[in-house]
CSV table of C-alpha atoms in Angstrom, one decimal:
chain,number,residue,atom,x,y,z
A,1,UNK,CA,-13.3,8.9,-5.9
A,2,UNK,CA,-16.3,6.6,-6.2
A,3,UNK,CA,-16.4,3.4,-8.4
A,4,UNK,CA,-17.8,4.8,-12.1
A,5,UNK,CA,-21.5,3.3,-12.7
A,6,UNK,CA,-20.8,0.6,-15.4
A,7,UNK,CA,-23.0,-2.2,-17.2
A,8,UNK,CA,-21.3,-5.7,-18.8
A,9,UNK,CA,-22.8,-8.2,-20.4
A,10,UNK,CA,-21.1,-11.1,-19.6
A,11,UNK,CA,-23.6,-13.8,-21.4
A,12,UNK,CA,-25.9,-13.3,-24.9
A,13,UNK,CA,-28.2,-16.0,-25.5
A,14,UNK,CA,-30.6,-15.2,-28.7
A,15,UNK,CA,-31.8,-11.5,-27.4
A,16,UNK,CA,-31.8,-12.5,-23.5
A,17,UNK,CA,-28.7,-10.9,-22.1
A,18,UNK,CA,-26.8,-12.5,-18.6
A,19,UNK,CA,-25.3,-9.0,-17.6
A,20,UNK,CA,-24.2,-6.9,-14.5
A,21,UNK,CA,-24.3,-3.5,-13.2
A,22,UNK,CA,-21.2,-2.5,-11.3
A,23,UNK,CA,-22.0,0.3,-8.8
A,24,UNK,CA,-20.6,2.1,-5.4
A,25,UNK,CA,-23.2,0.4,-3.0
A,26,UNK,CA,-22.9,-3.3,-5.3
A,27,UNK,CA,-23.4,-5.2,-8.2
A,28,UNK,CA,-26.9,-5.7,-9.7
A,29,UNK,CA,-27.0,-9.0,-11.7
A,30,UNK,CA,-29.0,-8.8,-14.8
A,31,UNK,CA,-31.9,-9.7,-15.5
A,32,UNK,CA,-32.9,-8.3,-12.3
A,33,UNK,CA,-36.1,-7.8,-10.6
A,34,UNK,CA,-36.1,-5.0,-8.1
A,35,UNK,CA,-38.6,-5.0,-5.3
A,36,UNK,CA,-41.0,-2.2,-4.5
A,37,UNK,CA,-40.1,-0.4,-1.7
A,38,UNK,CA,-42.6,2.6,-2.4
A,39,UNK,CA,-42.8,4.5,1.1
A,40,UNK,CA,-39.2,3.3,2.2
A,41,UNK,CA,-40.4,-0.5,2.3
A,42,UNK,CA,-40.9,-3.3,0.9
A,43,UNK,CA,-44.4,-3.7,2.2
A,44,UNK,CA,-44.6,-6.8,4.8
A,45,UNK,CA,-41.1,-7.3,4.6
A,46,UNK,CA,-38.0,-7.0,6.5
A,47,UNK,CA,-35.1,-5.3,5.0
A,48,UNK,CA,-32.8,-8.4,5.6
A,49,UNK,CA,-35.4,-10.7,4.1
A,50,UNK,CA,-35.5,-8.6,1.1
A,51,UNK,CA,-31.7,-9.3,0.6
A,52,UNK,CA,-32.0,-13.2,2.0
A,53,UNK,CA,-34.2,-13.7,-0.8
A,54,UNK,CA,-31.2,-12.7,-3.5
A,55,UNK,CA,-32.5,-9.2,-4.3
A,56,UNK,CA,-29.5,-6.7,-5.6
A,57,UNK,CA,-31.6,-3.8,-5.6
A,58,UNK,CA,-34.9,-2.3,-4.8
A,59,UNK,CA,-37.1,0.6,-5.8
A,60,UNK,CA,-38.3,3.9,-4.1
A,61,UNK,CA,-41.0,6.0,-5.0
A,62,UNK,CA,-40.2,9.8,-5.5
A,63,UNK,CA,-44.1,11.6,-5.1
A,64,UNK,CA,-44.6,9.4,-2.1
A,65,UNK,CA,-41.5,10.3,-0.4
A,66,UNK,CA,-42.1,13.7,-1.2
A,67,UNK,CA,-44.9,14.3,0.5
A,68,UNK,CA,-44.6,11.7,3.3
A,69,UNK,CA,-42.1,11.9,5.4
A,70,UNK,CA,-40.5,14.7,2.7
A,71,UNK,CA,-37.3,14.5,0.7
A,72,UNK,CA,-35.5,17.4,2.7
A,73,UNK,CA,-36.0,15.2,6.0
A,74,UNK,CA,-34.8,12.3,4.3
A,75,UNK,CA,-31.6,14.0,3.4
A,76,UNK,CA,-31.2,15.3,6.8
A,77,UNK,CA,-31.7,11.7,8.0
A,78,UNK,CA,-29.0,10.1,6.3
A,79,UNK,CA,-30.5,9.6,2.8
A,80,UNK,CA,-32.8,7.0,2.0
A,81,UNK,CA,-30.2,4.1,2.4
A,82,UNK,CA,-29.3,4.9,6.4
A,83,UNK,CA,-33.2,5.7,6.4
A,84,UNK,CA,-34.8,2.7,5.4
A,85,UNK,CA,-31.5,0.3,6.5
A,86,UNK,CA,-30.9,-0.9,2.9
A,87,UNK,CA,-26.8,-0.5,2.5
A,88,UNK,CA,-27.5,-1.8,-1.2
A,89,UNK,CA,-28.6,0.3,-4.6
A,90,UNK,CA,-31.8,2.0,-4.8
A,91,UNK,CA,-33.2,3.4,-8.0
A,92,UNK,CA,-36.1,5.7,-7.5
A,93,UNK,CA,-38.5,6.6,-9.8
A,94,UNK,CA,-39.4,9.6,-10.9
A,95,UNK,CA,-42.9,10.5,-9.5
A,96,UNK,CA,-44.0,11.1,-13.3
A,97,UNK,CA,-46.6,8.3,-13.3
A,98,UNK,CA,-48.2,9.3,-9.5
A,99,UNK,CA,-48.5,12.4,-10.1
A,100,UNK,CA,-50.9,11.6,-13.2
A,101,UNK,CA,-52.8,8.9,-11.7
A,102,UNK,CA,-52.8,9.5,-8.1
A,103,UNK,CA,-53.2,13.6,-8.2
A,104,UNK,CA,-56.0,15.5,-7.6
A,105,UNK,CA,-56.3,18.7,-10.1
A,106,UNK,CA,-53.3,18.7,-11.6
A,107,UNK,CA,-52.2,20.9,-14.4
A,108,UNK,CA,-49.4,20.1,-16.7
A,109,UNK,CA,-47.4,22.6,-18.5
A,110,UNK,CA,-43.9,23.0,-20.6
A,111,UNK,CA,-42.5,23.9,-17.3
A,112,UNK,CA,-44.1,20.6,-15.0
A,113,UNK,CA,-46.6,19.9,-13.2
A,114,UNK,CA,-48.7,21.3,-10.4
A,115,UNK,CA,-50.7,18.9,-8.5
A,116,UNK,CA,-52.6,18.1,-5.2
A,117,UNK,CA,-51.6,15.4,-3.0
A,118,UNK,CA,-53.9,12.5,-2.7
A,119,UNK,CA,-53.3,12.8,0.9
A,120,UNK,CA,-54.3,16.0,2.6
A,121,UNK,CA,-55.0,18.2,-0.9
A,122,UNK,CA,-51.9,20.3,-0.6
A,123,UNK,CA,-50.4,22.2,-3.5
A,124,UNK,CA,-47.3,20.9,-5.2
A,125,UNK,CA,-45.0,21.5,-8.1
A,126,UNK,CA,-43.1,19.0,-10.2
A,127,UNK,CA,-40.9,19.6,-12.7
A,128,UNK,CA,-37.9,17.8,-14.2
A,129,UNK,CA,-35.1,19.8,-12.4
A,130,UNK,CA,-37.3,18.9,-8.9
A,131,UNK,CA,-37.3,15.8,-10.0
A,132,UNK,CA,-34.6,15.5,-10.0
A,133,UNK,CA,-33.7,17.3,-7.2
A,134,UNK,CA,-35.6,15.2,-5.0
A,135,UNK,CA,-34.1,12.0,-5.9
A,136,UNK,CA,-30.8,13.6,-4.9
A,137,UNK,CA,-31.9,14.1,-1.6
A,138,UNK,CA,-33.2,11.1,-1.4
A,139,UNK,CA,-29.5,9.6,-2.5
A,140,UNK,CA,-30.7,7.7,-4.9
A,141,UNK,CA,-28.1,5.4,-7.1
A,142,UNK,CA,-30.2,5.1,-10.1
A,143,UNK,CA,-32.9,8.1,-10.8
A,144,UNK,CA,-35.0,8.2,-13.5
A,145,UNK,CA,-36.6,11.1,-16.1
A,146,UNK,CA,-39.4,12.6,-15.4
A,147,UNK,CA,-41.7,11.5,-18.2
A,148,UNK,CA,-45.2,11.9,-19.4
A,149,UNK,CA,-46.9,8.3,-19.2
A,150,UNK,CA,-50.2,8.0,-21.4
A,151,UNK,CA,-52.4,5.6,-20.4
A,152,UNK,CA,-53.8,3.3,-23.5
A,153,UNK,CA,-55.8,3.3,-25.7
A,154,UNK,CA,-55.1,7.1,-26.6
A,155,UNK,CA,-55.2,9.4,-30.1
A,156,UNK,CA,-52.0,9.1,-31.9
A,157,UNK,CA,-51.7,13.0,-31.7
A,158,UNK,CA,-52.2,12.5,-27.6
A,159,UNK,CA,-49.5,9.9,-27.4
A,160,UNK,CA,-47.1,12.0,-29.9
A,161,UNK,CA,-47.3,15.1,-27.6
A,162,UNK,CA,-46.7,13.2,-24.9
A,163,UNK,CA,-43.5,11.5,-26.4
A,164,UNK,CA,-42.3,14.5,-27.2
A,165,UNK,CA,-42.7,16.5,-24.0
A,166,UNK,CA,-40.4,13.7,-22.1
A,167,UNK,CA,-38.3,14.0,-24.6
A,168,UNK,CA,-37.4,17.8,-23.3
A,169,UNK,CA,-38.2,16.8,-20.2
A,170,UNK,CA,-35.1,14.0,-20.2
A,171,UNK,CA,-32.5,16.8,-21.9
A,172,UNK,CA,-33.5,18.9,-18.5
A,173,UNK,CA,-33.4,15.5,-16.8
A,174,UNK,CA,-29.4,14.8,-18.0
A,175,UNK,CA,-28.7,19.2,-17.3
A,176,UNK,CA,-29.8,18.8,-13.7
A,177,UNK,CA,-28.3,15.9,-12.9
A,178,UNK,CA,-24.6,16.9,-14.5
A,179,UNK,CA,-22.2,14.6,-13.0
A,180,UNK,CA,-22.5,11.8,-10.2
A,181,UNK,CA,-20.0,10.1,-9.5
A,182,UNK,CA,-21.0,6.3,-9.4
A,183,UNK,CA,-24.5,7.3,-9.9
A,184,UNK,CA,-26.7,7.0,-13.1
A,185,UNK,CA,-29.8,9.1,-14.8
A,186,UNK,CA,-31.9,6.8,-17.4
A,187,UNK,CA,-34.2,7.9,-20.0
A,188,UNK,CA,-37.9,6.5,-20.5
A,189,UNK,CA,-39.2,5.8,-24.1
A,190,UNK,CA,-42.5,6.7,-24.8
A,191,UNK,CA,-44.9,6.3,-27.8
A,192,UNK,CA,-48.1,4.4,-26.5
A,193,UNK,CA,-48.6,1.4,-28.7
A,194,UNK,CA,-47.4,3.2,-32.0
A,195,UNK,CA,-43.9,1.7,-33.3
A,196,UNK,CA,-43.0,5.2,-35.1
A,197,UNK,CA,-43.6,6.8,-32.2
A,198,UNK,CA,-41.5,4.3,-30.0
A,199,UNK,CA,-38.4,4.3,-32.7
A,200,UNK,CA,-38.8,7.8,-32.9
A,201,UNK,CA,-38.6,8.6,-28.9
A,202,UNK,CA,-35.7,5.2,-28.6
A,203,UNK,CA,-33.3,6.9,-31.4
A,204,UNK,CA,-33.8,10.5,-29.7
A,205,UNK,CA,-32.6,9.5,-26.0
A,206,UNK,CA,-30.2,7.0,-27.4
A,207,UNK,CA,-28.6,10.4,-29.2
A,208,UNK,CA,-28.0,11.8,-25.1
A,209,UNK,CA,-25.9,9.3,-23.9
A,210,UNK,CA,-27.4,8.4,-21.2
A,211,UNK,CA,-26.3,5.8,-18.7
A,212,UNK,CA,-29.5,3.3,-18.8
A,213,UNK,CA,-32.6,3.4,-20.4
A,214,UNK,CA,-35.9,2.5,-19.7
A,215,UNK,CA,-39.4,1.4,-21.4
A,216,UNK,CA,-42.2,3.2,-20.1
A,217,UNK,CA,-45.9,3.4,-20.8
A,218,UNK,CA,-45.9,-0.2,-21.2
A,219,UNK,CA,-48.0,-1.6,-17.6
A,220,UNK,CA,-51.3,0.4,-18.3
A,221,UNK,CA,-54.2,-1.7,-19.1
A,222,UNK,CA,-52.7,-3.0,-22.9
A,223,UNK,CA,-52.7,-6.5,-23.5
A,224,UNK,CA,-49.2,-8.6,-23.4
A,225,UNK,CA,-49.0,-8.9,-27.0
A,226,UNK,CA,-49.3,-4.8,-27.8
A,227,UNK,CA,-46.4,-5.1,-24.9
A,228,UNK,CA,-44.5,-7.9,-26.5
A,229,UNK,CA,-44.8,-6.1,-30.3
A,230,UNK,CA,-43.7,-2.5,-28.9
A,231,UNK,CA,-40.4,-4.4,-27.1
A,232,UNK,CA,-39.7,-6.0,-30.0
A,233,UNK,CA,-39.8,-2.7,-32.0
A,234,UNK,CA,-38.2,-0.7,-29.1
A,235,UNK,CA,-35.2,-3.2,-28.0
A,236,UNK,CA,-33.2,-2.8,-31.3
A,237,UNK,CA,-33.3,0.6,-31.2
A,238,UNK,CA,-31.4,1.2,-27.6
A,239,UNK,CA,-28.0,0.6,-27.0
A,240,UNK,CA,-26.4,-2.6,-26.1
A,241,UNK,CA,-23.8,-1.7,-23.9
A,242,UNK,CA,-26.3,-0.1,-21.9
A,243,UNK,CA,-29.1,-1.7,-19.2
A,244,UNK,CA,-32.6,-1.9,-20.4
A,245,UNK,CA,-35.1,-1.7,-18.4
A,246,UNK,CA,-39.0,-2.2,-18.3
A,247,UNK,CA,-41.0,-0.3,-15.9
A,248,UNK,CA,-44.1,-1.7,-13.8
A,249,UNK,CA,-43.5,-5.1,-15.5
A,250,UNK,CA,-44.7,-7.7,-14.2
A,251,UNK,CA,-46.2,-11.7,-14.1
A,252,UNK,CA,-43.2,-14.1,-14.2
A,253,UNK,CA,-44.9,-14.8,-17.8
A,254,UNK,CA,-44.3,-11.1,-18.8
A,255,UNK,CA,-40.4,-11.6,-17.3
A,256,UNK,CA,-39.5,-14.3,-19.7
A,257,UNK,CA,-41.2,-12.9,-22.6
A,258,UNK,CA,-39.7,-9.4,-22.0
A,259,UNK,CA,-36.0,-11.1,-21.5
A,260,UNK,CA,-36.2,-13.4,-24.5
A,261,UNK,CA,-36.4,-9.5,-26.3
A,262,UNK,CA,-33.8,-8.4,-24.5
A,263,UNK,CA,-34.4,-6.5,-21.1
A,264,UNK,CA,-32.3,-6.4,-18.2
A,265,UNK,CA,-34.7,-4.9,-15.2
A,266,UNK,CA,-38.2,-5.4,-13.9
A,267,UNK,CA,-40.1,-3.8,-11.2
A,268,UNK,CA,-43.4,-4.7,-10.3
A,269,UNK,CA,-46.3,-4.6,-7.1
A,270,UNK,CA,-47.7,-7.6,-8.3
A,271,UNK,CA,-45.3,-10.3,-6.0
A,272,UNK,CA,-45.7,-7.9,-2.7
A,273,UNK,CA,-49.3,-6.7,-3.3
A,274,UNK,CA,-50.6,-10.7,-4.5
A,275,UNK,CA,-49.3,-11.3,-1.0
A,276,UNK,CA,-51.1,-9.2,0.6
A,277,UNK,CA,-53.8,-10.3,-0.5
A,278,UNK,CA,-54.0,-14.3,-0.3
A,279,UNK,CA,-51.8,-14.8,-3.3
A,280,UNK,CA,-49.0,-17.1,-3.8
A,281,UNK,CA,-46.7,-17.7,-6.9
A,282,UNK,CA,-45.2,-20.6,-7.4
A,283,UNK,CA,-43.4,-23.3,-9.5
A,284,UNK,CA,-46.7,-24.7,-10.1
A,285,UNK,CA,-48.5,-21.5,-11.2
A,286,UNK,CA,-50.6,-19.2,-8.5
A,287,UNK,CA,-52.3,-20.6,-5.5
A,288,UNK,CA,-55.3,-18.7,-3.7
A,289,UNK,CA,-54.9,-19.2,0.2
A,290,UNK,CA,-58.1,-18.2,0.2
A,291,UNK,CA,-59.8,-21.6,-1.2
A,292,UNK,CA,-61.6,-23.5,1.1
A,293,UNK,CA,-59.6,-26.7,-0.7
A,294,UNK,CA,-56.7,-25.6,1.8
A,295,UNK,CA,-58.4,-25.6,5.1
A,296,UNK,CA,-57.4,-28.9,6.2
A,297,UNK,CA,-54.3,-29.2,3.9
A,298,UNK,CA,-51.0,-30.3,6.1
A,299,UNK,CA,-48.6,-30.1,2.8
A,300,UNK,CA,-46.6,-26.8,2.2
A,301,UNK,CA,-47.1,-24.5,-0.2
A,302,UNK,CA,-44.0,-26.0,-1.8
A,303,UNK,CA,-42.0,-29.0,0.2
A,304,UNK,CA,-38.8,-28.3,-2.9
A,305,UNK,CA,-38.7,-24.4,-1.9
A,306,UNK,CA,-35.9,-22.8,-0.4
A,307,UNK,CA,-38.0,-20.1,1.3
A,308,UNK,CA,-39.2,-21.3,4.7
A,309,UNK,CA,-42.4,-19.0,4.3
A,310,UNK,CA,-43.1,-22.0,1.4
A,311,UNK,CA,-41.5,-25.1,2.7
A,312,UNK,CA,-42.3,-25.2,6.2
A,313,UNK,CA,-45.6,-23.5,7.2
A,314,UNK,CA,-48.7,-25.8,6.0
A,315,UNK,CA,-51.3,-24.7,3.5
A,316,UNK,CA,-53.7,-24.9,6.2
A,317,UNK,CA,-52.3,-22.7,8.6
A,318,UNK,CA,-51.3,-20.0,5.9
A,319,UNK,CA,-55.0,-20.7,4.6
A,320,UNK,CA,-56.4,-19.5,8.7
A,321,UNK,CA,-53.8,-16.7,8.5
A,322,UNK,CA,-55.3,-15.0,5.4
A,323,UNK,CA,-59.0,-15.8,6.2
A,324,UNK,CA,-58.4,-13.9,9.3
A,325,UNK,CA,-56.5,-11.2,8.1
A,326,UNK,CA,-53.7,-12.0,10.6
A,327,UNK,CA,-50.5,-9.6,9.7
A,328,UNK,CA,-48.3,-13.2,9.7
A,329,UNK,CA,-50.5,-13.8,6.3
A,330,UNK,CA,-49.5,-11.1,4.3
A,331,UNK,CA,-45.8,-11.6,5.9
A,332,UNK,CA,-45.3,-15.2,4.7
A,333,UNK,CA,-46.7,-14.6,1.4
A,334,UNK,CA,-44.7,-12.1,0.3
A,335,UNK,CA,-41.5,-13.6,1.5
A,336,UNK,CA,-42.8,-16.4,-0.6
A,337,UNK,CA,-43.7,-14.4,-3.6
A,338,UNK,CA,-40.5,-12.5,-3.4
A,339,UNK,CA,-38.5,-15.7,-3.3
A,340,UNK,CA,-39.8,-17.3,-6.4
A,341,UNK,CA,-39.3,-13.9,-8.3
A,342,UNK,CA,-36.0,-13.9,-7.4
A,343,UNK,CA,-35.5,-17.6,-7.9
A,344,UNK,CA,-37.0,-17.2,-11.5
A,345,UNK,CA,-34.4,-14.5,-12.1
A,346,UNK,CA,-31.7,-16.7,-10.6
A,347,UNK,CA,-32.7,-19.6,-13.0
A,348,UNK,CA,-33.0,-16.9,-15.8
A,349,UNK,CA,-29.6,-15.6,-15.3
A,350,UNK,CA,-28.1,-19.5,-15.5
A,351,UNK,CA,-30.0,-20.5,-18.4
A,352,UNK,CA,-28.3,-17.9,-20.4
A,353,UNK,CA,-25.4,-18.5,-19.1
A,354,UNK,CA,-25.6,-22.2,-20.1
A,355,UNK,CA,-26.9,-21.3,-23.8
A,356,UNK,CA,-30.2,-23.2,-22.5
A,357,UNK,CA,-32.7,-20.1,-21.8
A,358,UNK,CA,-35.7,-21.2,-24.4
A,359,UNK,CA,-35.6,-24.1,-22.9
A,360,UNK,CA,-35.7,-23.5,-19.3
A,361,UNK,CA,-38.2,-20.7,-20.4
A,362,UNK,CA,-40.3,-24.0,-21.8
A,363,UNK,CA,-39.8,-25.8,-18.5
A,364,UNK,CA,-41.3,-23.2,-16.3
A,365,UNK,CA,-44.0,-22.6,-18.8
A,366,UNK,CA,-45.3,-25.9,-18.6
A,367,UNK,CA,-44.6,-26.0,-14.7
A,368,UNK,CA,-47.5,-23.2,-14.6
A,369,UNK,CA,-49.5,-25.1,-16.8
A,370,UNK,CA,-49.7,-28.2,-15.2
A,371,UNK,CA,-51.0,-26.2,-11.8
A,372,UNK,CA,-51.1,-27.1,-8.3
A,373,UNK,CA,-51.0,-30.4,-6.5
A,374,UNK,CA,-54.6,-32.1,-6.2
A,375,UNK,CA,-56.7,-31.4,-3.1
A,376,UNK,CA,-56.3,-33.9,-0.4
């Protein structure tokens, strides 16, 4: 029988929470971040880099999948897992979010939605039970609600029907999952940027037991502090023997403002698609490749880094590499970018552990602030 999906938190400091999440394929340590693996990878990665870099756990994307290479041929592949070569969890979202911002003429209704894909125009129908359904295929470890995800600013009424419409959606959600062994279904809270709204939606899936739950709606365009003020509303209101997570979030800022209110798990494009594009975080704040101030640069991006994408290529070559749009560019600074995310989780994790996280949180603050080395 496989190993029951279960959540500990092993370390409290203030509302930041040092936790893990026990599951069949491994353990997630909490606070996690989970790369984006949209298509069935981490984009400029390999899969063994992705785990060198301390990553428990990664996220899939369920509309992509679906339409390219198809959920049914993923199954018959081996599941998503054997498909990609990634042993480790997977939580896959639940296509909600595409399918309203990526979907051409798509209708939503009590039942779903119907949509065209924004890659040939075919026809399509999601609703929560093929949702679900899909991510089953898929054999994914964590699968999420399908949900309704208004983007701000919106009418109060808007954002109320919206809140309540994934709230049916997630007690067809929990009916068509049933019962997976090792395996977990979480919730999304909804609401926009109205705190009734948020308590309202929190103290309704908290009532379904679920196994996790998440915070969505909260990576659309609103500023930090509308995000900060809804957490802070929304946090008390879930469960604490259950994971929390925050969806589509975000800067390494966002991450240790979002913890210090008490969630465990962050996704986020930002790391993979910054690298793609000439973008490098570090313990010094971001650095643009781009900047002519790099050409002739011989130091590293960072000569204390673990990662060798940071500590042993110069800033010069890495500058020639993105100003020519070689492949090796995006490749390097992604490593790089994933390897300070999951450093600053790492360092997160510890800090709680040691009592010390508002401090540490201080540290790496004014690390950022201070910014890069001087030009040569």
């Amino acid at each position: 029988m496989a190993k029951p999906f279960s959540f500990k938190v092993l370390a409290t400091d203030g509302k930041a929470r040092r936790g893990v999440i026990d599951m069949p394929r491994g353990e997630i340590r909490t606070p996690a971040f989970m790369p984006v693996g949209t298509g069935g990878t981490v984009k400029a990665m390999y899969m063994d880099q992705v785990r060198g870099v301390g990553a428990d756990i990664i996220l899939g994307n369920t509309y992509h999948l679906m339409l390219r290479p198809g959920a049914e041929r993923v199954a018959r592949l081996g599941g998503l897992h054997e498909f990609a070569r990634w042993p480790h969890p997977i939580l896959t979202d639940s296509g909600g979010f595409q399918v309203m911002s990526l979907s051409k003429l798509r209708k939503l209704t009590e039942k779903g939605v119907t949509f065209r894909s924004h890659i040939d125009g075919a026809a399509y129908e999601m609703s929560p039970e093929r949702s679900i359904e899909i991510q089953g295929l898929l054999d994914s470890d964590i699968q999420m609600q399908l949900d309704e995800c208004t983007a701000l600013p919106a009418e109060m009424k808007e954002i109320e029907r919206a809140m309540e419409l994934s709230l049916r959606w997630a007690e067809r959600c929990k009916t068509a999952f049933g019962d997976q062994p090792g395996k977990a279904m979480f919730g999304i809270v909804q609401g926009g940027d109205n705190a009734e709204l948020r308590v309202r939606s929190a103290q309704a899936l908290s009532a379904m037991e679920l196994k996790g739950y998440a915070v969505g709606g909260l990576a659309v365009g609103e500023p930090q502090a509308v995000m900060l003020e809804m957490l802070d509303i929304t946090c008390p209101e879930l469960p604490a023997d259950k994971p929390r997570y925050l969806m589509g979030v975000g800067t390494p800022d966002d991450i240790l403002k979002s913890v210090a209110r008490g969630i465990d798990m962050f996704d986020c494009v930002m790391p993979t698609r910054a690298g793609r594009h000439g973008l490098a975080y570090t313990r010094r704040g971001k650095v643009n490749l781009r900047n002519a101030r790099h050409a002739d640069d011989p130091r590293p991006l960072d000569e204390e880094s673990d990662c060798p994408a940071a500590r042993d290529y110069s800033r010069a070559y890495l500058h020639h590499l993105v100003r020519s749009q070689e492949a090796l560019g995006a490749m390097l600074l992604t490593w790089n970018n994933l390897s300070y995310y999951q450093k600053l989780m790492q360092d997160i994790r510890a800090a709680i552990e040691a009592k010390a996280f508002e401090a540490r949180a201080a540290e790496i603050t004014e690390g950022w602030a201070r910014g890069d080395i001087p030009v040569v």
